[in-house]
Short mmCIF file of C-alpha atoms in Angstrom, two decimals:
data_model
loop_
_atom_site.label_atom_id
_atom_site.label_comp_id
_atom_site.label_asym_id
_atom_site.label_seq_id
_atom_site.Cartn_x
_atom_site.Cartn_y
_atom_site.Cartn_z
CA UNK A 1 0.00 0.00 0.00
CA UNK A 2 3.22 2.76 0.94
CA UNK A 3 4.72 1.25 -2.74
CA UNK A 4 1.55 2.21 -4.31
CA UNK A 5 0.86 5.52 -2.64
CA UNK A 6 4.43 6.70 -3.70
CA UNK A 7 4.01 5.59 -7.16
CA UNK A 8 1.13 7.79 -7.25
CA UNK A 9 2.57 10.78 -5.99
CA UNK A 10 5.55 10.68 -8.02
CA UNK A 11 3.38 10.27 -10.93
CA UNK A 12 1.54 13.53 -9.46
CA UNK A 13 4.41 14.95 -9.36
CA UNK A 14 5.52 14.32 -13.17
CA UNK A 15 2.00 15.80 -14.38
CA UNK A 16 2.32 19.16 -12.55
CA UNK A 17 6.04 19.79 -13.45
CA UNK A 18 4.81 22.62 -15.70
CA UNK A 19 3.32 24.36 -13.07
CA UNK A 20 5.95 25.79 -10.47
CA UNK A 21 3.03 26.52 -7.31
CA UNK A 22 1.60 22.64 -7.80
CA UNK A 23 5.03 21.48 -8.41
CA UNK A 24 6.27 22.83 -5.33
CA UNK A 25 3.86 21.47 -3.29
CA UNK A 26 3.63 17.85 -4.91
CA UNK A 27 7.43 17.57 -4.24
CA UNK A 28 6.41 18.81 -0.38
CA UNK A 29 4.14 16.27 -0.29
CA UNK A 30 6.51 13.41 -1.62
CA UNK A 31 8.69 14.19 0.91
CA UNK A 32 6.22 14.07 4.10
CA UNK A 33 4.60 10.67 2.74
CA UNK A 34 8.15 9.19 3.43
CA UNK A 35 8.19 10.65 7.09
CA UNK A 36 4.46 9.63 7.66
CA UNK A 37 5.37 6.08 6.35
CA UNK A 38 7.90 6.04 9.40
CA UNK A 39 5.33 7.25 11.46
CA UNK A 40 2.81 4.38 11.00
CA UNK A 41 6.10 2.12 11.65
CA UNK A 42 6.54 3.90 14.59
CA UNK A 43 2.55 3.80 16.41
CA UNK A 44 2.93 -0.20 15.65
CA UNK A 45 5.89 -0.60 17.02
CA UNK A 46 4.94 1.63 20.15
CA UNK A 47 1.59 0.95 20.34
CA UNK A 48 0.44 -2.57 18.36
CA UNK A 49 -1.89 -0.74 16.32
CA UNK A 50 -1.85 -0.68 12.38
CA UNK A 51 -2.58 2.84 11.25
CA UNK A 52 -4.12 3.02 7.50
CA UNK A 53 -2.58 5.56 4.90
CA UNK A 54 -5.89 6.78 4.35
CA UNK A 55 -9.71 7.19 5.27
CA UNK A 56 -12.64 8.18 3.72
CA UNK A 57 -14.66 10.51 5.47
CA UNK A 58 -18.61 11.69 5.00
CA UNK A 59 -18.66 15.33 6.00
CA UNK A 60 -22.08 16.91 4.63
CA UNK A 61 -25.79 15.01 5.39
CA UNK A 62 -27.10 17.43 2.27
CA UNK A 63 -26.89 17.27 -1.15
CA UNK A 64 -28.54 18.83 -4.00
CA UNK A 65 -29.27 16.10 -5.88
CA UNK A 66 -31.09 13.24 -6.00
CA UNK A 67 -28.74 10.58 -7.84
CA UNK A 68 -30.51 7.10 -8.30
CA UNK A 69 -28.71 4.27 -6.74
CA UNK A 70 -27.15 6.73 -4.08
CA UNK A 71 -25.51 4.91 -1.41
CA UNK A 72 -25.29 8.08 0.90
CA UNK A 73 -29.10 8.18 0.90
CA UNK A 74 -29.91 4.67 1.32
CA UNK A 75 -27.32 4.37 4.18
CA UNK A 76 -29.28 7.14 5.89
CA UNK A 77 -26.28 9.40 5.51
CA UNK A 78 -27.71 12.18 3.11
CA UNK A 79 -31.65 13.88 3.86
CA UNK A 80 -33.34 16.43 2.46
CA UNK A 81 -35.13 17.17 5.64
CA UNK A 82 -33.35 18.76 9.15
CA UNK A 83 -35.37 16.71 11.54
CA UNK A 84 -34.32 13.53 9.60
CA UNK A 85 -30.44 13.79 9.05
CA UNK A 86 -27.55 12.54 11.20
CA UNK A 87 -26.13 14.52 14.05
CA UNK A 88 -22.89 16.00 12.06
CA UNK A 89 -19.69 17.29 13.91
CA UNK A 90 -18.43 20.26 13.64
CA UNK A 91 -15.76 22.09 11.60
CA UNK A 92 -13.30 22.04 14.54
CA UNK A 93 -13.59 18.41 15.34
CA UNK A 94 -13.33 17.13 12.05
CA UNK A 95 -10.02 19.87 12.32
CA UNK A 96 -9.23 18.03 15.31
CA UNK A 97 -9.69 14.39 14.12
CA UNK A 98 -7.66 15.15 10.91
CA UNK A 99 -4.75 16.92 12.77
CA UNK A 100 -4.68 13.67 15.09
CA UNK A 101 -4.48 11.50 11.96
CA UNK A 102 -1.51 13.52 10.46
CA UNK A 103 0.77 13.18 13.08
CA UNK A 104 -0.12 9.05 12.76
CA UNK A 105 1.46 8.95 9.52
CA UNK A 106 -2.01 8.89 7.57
CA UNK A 107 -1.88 10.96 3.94
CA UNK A 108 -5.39 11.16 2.38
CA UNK A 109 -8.72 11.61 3.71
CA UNK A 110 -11.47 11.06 1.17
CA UNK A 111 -14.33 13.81 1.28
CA UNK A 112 -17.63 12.70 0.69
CA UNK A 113 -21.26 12.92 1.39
CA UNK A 114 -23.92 14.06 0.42
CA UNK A 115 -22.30 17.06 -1.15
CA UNK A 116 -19.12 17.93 0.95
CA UNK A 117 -19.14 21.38 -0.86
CA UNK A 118 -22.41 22.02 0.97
CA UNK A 119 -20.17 22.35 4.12
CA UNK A 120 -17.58 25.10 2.89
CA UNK A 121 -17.05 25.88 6.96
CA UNK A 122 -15.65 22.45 7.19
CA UNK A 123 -13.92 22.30 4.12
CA UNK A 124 -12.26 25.40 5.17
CA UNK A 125 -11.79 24.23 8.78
CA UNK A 126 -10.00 20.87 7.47
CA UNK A 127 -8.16 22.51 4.93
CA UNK A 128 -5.67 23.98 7.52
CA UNK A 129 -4.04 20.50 8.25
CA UNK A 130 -1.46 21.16 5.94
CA UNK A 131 0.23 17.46 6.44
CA UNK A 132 -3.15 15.90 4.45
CA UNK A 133 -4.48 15.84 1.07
CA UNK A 134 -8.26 15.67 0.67
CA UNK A 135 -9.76 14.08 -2.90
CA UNK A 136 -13.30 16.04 -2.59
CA UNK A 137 -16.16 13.79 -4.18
CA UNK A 138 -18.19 16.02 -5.75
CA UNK A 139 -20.90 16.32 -8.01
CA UNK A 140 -19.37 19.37 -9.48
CA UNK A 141 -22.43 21.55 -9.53
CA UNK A 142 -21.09 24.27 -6.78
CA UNK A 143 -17.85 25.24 -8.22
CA UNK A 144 -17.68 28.48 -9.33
CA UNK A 145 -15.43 31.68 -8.61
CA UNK A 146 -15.65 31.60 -4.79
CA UNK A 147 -14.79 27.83 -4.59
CA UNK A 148 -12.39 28.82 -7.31
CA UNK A 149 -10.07 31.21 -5.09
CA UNK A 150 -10.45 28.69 -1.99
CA UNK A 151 -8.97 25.90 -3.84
CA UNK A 152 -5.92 28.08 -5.63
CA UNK A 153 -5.17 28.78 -1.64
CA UNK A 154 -5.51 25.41 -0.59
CA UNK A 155 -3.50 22.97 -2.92
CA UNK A 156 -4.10 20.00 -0.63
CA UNK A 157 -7.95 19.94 -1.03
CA UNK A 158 -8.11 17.81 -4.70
CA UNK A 159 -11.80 18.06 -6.62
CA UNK A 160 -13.02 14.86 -8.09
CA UNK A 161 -15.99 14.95 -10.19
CA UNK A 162 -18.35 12.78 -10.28
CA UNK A 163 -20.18 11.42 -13.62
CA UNK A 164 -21.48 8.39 -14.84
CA UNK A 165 -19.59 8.87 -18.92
CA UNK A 166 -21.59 10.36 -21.23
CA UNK A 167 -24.29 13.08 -20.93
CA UNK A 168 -27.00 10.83 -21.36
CA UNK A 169 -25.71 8.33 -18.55
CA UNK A 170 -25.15 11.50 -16.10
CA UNK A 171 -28.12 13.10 -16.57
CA UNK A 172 -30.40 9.92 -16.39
CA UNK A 173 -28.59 9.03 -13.08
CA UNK A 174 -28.34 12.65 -11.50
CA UNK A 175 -30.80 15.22 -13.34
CA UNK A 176 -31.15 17.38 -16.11
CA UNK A 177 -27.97 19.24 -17.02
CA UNK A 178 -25.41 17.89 -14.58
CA UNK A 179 -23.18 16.86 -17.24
CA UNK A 180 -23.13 19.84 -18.95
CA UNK A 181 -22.41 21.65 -15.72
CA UNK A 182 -20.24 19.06 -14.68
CA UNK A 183 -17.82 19.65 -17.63
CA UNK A 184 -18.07 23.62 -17.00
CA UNK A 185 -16.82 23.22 -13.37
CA UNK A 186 -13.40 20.80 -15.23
CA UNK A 187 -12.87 24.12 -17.61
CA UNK A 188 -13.05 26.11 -14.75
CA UNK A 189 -10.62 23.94 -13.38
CA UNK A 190 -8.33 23.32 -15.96
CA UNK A 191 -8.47 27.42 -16.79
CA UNK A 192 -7.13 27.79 -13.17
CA UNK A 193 -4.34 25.52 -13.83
CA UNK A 194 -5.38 23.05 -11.02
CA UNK A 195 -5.41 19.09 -10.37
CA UNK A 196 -8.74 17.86 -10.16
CA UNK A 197 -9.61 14.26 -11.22
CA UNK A 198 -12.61 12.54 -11.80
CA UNK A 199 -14.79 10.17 -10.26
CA UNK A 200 -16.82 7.39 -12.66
CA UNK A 201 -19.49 4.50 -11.59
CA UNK A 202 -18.61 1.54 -13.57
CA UNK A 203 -21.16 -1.31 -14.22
CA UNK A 204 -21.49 -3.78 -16.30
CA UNK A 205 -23.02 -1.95 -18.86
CA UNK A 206 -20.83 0.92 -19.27
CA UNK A 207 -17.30 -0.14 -18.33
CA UNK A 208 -16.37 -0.91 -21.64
CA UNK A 209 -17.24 2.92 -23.00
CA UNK A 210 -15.50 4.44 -19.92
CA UNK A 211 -12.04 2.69 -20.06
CA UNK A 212 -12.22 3.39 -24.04
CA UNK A 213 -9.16 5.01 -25.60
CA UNK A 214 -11.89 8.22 -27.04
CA UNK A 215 -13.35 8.40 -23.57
CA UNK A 216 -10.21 9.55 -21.95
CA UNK A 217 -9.11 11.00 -24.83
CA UNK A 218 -12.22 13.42 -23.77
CA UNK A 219 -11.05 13.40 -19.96
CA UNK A 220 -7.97 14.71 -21.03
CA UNK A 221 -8.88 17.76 -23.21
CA UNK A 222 -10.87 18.86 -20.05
CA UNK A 223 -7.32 18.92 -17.93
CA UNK A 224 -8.30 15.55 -15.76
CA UNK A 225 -5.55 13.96 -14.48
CA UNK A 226 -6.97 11.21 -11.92
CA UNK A 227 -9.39 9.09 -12.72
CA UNK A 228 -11.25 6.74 -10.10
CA UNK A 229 -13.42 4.18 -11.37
CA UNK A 230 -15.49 2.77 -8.87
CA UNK A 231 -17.51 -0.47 -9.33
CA UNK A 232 -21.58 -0.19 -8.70
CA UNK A 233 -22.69 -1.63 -5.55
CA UNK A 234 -26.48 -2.46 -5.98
CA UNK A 235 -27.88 -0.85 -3.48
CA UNK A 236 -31.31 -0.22 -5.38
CA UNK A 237 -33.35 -3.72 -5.54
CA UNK A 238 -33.01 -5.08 -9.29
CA UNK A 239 -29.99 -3.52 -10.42
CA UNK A 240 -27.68 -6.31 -9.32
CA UNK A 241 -27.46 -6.77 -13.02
CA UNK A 242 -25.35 -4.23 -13.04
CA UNK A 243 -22.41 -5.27 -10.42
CA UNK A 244 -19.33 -6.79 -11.65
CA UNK A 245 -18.42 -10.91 -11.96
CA UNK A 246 -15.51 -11.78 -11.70
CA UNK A 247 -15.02 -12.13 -15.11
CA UNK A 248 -15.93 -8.45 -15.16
CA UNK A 249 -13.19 -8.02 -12.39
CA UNK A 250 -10.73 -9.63 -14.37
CA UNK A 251 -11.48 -7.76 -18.11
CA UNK A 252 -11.82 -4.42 -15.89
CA UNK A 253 -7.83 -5.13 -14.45
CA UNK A 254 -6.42 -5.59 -18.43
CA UNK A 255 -8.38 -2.89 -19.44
CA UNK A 256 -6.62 -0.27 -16.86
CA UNK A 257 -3.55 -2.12 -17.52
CA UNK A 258 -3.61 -0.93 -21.07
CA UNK A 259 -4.49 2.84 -20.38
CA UNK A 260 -1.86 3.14 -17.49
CA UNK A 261 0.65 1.80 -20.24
CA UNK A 262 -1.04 4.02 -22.98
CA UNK A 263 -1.41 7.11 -20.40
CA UNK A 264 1.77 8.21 -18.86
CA UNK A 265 -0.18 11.25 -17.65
CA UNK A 266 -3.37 10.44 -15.94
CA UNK A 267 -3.92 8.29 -12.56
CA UNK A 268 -6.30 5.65 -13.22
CA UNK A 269 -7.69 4.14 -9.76
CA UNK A 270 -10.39 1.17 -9.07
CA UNK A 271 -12.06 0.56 -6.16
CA UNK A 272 -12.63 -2.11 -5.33
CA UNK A 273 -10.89 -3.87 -7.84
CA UNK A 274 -6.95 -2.80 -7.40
CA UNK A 275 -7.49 -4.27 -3.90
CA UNK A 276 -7.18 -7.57 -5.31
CA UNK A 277 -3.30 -6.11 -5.74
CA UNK A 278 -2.83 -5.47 -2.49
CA UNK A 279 -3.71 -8.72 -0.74
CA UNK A 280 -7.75 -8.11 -0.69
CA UNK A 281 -9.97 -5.55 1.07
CA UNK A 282 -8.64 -2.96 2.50
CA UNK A 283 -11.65 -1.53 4.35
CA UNK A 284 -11.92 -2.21 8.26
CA UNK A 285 -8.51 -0.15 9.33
CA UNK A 286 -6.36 -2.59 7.14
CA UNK A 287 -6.05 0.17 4.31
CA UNK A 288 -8.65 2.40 5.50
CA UNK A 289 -11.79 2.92 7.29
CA UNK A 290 -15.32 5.57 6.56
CA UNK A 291 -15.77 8.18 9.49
CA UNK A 292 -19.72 9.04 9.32
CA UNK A 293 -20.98 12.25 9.60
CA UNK A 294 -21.69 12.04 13.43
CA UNK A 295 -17.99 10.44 13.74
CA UNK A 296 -18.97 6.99 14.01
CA UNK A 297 -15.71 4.53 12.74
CA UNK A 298 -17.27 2.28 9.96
CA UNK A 299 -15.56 -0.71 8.30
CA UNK A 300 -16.71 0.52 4.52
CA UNK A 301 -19.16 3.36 3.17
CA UNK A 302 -20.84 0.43 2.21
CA UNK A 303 -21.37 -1.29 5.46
CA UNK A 304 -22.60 1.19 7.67
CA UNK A 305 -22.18 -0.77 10.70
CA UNK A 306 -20.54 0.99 13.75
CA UNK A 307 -19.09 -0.16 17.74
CA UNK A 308 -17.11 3.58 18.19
CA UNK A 309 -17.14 7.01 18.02
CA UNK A 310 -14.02 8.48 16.84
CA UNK A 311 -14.96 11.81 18.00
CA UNK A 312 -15.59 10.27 21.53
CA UNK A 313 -12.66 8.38 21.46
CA UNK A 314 -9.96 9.44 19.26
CA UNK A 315 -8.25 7.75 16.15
CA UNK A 316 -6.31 5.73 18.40
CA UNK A 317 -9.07 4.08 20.02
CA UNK A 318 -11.06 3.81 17.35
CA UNK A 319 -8.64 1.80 15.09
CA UNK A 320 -9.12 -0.94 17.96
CA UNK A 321 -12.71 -1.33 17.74
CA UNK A 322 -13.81 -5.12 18.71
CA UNK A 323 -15.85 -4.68 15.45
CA UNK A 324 -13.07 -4.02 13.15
CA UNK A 325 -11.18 -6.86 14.87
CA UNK A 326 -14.10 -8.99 14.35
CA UNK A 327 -14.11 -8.57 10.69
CA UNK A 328 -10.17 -9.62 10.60
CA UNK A 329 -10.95 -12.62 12.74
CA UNK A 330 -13.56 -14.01 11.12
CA UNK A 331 -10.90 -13.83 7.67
CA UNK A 332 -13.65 -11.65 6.39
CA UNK A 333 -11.23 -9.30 4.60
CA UNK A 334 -10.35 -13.03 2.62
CA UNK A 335 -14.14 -13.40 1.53
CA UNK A 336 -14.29 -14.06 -2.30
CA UNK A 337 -15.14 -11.12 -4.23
CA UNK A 338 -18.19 -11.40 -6.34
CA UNK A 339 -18.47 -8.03 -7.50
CA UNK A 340 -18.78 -4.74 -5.83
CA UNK A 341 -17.92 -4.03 -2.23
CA UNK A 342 -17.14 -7.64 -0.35
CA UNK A 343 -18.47 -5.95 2.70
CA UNK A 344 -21.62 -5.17 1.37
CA UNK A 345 -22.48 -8.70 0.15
CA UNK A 346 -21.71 -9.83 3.60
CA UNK A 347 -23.54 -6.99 5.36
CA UNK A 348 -25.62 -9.44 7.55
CA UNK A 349 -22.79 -11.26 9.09
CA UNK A 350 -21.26 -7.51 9.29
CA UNK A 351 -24.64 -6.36 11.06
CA UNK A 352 -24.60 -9.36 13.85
CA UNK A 353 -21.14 -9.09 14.49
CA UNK A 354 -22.37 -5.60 15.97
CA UNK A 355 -24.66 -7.58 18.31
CA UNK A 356 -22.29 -9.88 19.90
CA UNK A 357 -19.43 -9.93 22.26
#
């Protein structure tokens, strides 16, 4: 996983050389992901606990769309209405909670939702933790000259727009027009001279058309240089049609294989699929672990099953929780993948592990 995240970053690095400002700080930022890599060593050796390089945290309970198939909404995470949504913690204890995971050696923390540019005051708050970059999954609809100026001041805070490929595929999945707007925000982008990436729901219809050569060819001319591609979880009943195989797995892997050859300057990520790479899932604290919007330490954004508070207890604490152990017991991180999120296709033996000693 340390290989990995250095690959990346040196790759960062190579694709912002022409800009001195993102240069500078991608070169900063190589350099502390060697120290924090000690400093994981260092809380194992002192303390027995295995610290991830990265989380993935759900900041906003809003958003202002309605996306079909939205795991934030079915999990309960994202509401249109105040009296329904999830306590949320403030901007200075997510602050808190990220400064906390710095000094542990971990590098990323995944924004997400609902809309995490709903909550500027805690995407301001968390920018401040200078030792952390933070991928914001976004639908790309708020960006505009105000979020514009933020992000020129804050390097470390990384857009990632989210579409489903084409126009037609966005808009039927997220409303009328997102695309379009979606593709102004990357021009905005790309006009400011910033990294941004992209973030793309693969199923088994589309995956083909989204790893194609003229597809990223398009990415490209719109300045993206990471591109996630994360595999559909069916979270809506009859659309498990649409979840990988593993023969999907498997085409999926050469497929990315050829465009990371073919690509030297974009990032190409899956989720979960390069996991099979590094020894299985990584969710539970083995690579990483989803911080809900009330603070609650989850195994997965797709298993939204919780024993701690990380607010209440710290990261420390947290990265203990008899749940998370549990999971690793019970070789659950070694159940076979069968398309999307291995957690979520064992969410019931997830959910009573939460009811037992």
């Amino acid at each position: 996983m340390s290989g990995s995240i250095s690959r990346i970053m040196a790759k960062a690095y190579k694709n912002v050389l022409s800009n001195p400002r993102e240069a500078k700080f991608a070169f900063r930022m190589q350099q502390l992901f060697a120290k924090s890599e000690k400093r994981r060593k260092k809380v194992k050796e002192l303390e027995d606990i295995d610290v991830p390089p990265f989380l993935i945290s759900s900041i906003s309970t809003t958003c202002n769309l309605h996306c079909k198939g939205c795991y934030a909404r079915s999990n309960g995470i994202a509401e249109d209405h105040e009296d329904e949504r999830k306590a949320t913690l403030s901007p200075e204890q997510w602050q808190q909670i990220f400064t906390e995971a710095a000094s542990m050696g971990i590098n990323f923390s995944l924004l997400a939702g609902g809309e995490p540019m709903m909550r500027r005051d805690i995407l301001e708050a968390v920018a401040e933790v200078k030792d952390m970059i933070f991928p914001i999954f976004t639908n790309g609809t708020l960006i505009g000259p105000a979020y514009l100026g933020f992000l020129r001041e804050h390097l470390n805070m990384v857009p990632v727009i989210s579409i489903e490929g084409t126009a037609m595929g966005t808009d039927e999945r997220r409303g009328q027009g997102v695309f379009r707007r979606a593709m102004q925000s990357m021009e905005l982008l790309r006009g400011e001279d910033l990294f941004f990436g992209t973030s793309i729901t693969v199923t088994t219809e589309n995956y083909r058309m989204v790893t194609s050569a003229e597809f990223i060819d398009q990415l490209r001319s719109y300045g993206c240089k990471i591109v996630f591609f994360i595999e559909y979880v069916p979270t809506d009943a009859g659309t498990e049609h649409l979840a990988f195989s593993d023969e999907h797995v498997a085409e999926m892997e050469q497929l990315l294989e050829a465009r990371r050859e073919e690509y030297a300057d974009i990032i190409f990520l899956s989720f979960p699929g390069d996991e099979k790479a590094l020894g299985g899932c990584l969710a539970s604290g083995r690579g990483f672990f989803h911080i809900g919007p009330d603070g609650s330490a989850e195994p997965c954004p797709f298993s939204p099953f919780s024993d701690s508070n990380v607010a209440e207890l710290g990261l420390r604490k947290a990265l203990q929780s008899p749940l998370f152990r549990k999971i690793r017991d019970a070789r659950a991180l070694g159940w076979e993948h069968t398309g999307g999120c291995t957690l979520f296709e064992h969410r019931e033996e997830i959910e009573n592990m939460t009811k037992t000693d």
